PDB file of C-alpha atoms in Angstrom:
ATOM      1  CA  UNK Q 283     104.216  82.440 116.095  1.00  0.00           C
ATOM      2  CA  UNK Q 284     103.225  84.927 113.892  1.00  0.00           C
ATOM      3  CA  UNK Q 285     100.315  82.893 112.098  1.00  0.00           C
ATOM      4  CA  UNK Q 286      98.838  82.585 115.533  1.00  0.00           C
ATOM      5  CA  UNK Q 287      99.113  85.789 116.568  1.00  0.00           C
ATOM      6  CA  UNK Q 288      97.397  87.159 113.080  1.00  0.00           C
ATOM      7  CA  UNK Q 289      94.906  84.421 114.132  1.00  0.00           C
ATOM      8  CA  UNK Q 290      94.097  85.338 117.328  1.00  0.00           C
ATOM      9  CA  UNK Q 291      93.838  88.793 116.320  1.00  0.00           C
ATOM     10  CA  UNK Q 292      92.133  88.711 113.114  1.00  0.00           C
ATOM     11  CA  UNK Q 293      89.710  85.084 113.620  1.00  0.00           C
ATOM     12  CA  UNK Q 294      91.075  84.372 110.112  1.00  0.00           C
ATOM     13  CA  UNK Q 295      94.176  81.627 109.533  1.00  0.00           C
ATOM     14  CA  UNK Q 296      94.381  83.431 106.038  1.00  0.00           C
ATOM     15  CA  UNK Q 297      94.951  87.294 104.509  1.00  0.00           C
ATOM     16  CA  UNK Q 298      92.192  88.488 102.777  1.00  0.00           C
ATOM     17  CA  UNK Q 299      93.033  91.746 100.274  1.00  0.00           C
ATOM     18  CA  UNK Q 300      90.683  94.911 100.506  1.00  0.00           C
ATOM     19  CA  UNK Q 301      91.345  96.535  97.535  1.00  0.00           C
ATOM     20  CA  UNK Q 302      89.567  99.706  98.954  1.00  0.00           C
ATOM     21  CA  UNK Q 303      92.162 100.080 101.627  1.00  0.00           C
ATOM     22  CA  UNK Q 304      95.584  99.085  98.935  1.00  0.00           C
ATOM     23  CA  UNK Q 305      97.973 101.914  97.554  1.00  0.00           C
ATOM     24  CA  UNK Q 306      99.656 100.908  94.530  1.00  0.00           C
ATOM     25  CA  UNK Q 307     103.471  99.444  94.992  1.00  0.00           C
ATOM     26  CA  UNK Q 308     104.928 101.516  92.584  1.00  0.00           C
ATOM     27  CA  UNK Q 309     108.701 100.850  94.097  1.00  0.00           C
ATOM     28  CA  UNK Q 310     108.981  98.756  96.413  1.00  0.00           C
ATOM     29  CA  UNK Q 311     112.616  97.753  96.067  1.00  0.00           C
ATOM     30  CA  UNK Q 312     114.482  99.742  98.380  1.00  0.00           C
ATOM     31  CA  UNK Q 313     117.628 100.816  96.993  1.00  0.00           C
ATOM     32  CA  UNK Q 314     120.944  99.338  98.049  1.00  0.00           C
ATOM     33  CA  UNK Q 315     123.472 101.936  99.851  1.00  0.00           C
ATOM     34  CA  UNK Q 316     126.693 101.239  98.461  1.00  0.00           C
ATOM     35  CA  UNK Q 317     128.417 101.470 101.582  1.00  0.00           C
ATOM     36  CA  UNK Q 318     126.340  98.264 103.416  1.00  0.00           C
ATOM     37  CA  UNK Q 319     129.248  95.686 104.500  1.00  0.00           C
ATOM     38  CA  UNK Q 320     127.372  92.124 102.877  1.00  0.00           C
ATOM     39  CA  UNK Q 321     126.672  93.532  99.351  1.00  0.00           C
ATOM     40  CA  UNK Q 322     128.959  92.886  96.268  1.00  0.00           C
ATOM     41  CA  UNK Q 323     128.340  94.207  93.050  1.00  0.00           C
ATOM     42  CA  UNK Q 324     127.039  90.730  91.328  1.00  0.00           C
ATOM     43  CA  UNK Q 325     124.629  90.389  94.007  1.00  0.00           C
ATOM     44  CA  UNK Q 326     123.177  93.728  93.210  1.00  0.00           C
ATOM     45  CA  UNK Q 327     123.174  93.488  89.567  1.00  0.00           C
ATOM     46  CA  UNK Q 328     121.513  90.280  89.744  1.00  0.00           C
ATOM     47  CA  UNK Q 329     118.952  91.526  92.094  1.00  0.00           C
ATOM     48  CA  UNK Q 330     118.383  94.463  89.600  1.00  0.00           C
ATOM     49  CA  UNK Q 331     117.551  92.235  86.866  1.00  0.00           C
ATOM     50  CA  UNK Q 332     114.907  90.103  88.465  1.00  0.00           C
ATOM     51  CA  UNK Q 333     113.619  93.480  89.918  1.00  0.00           C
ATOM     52  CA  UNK Q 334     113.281  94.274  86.036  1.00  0.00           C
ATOM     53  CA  UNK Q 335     112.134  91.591  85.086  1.00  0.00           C
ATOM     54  CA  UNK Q 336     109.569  91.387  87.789  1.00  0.00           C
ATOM     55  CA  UNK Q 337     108.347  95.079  87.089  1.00  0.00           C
ATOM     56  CA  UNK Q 338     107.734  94.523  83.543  1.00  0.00           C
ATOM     57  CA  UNK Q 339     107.393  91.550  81.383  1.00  0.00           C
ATOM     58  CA  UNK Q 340     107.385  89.116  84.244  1.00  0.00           C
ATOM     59  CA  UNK Q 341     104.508  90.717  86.073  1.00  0.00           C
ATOM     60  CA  UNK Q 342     101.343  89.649  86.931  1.00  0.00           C
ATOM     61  CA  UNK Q 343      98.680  90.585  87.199  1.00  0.00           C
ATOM     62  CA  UNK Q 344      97.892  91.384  90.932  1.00  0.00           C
ATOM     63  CA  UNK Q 345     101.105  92.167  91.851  1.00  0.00           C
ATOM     64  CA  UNK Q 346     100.582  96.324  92.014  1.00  0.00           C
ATOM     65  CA  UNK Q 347      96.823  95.397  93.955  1.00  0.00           C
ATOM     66  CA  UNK Q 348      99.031  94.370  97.171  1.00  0.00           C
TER      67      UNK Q 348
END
């Protein structure tokens, strides 16, 4: 559903990236509120450390050009 709508709006099947029009993702994880019913603690720490992980030595390259 939403492929063909982007379709149908766009003329492209695919995303194409204008880096004139990106902002860099500096943060993008939104930070857990501790009072959310369906979080635990291990779920958050382990989300933490891919977030880490993800932000520094696991990067890549184009990741902050989205």
């Amino acid at each position: 559903m939403l492929r063909e709508a982007y379709l149908e709006n766009t003329g492209r099947a695919y995303y194409q990236f204008d880096p004139e029009n990106s902002t860099p993702n500096e943060n993008v994880m939104v930070p857990f509120l501790n009072e959310s019913g369906f979080t635990n603690a291990e779920g958050i720490i382990v989300r933490d450390t891919f977030k880490e992980y993800f932000s520094n030595e696991g990067a890549v390259p184009w990741q902050n050009s989205m």
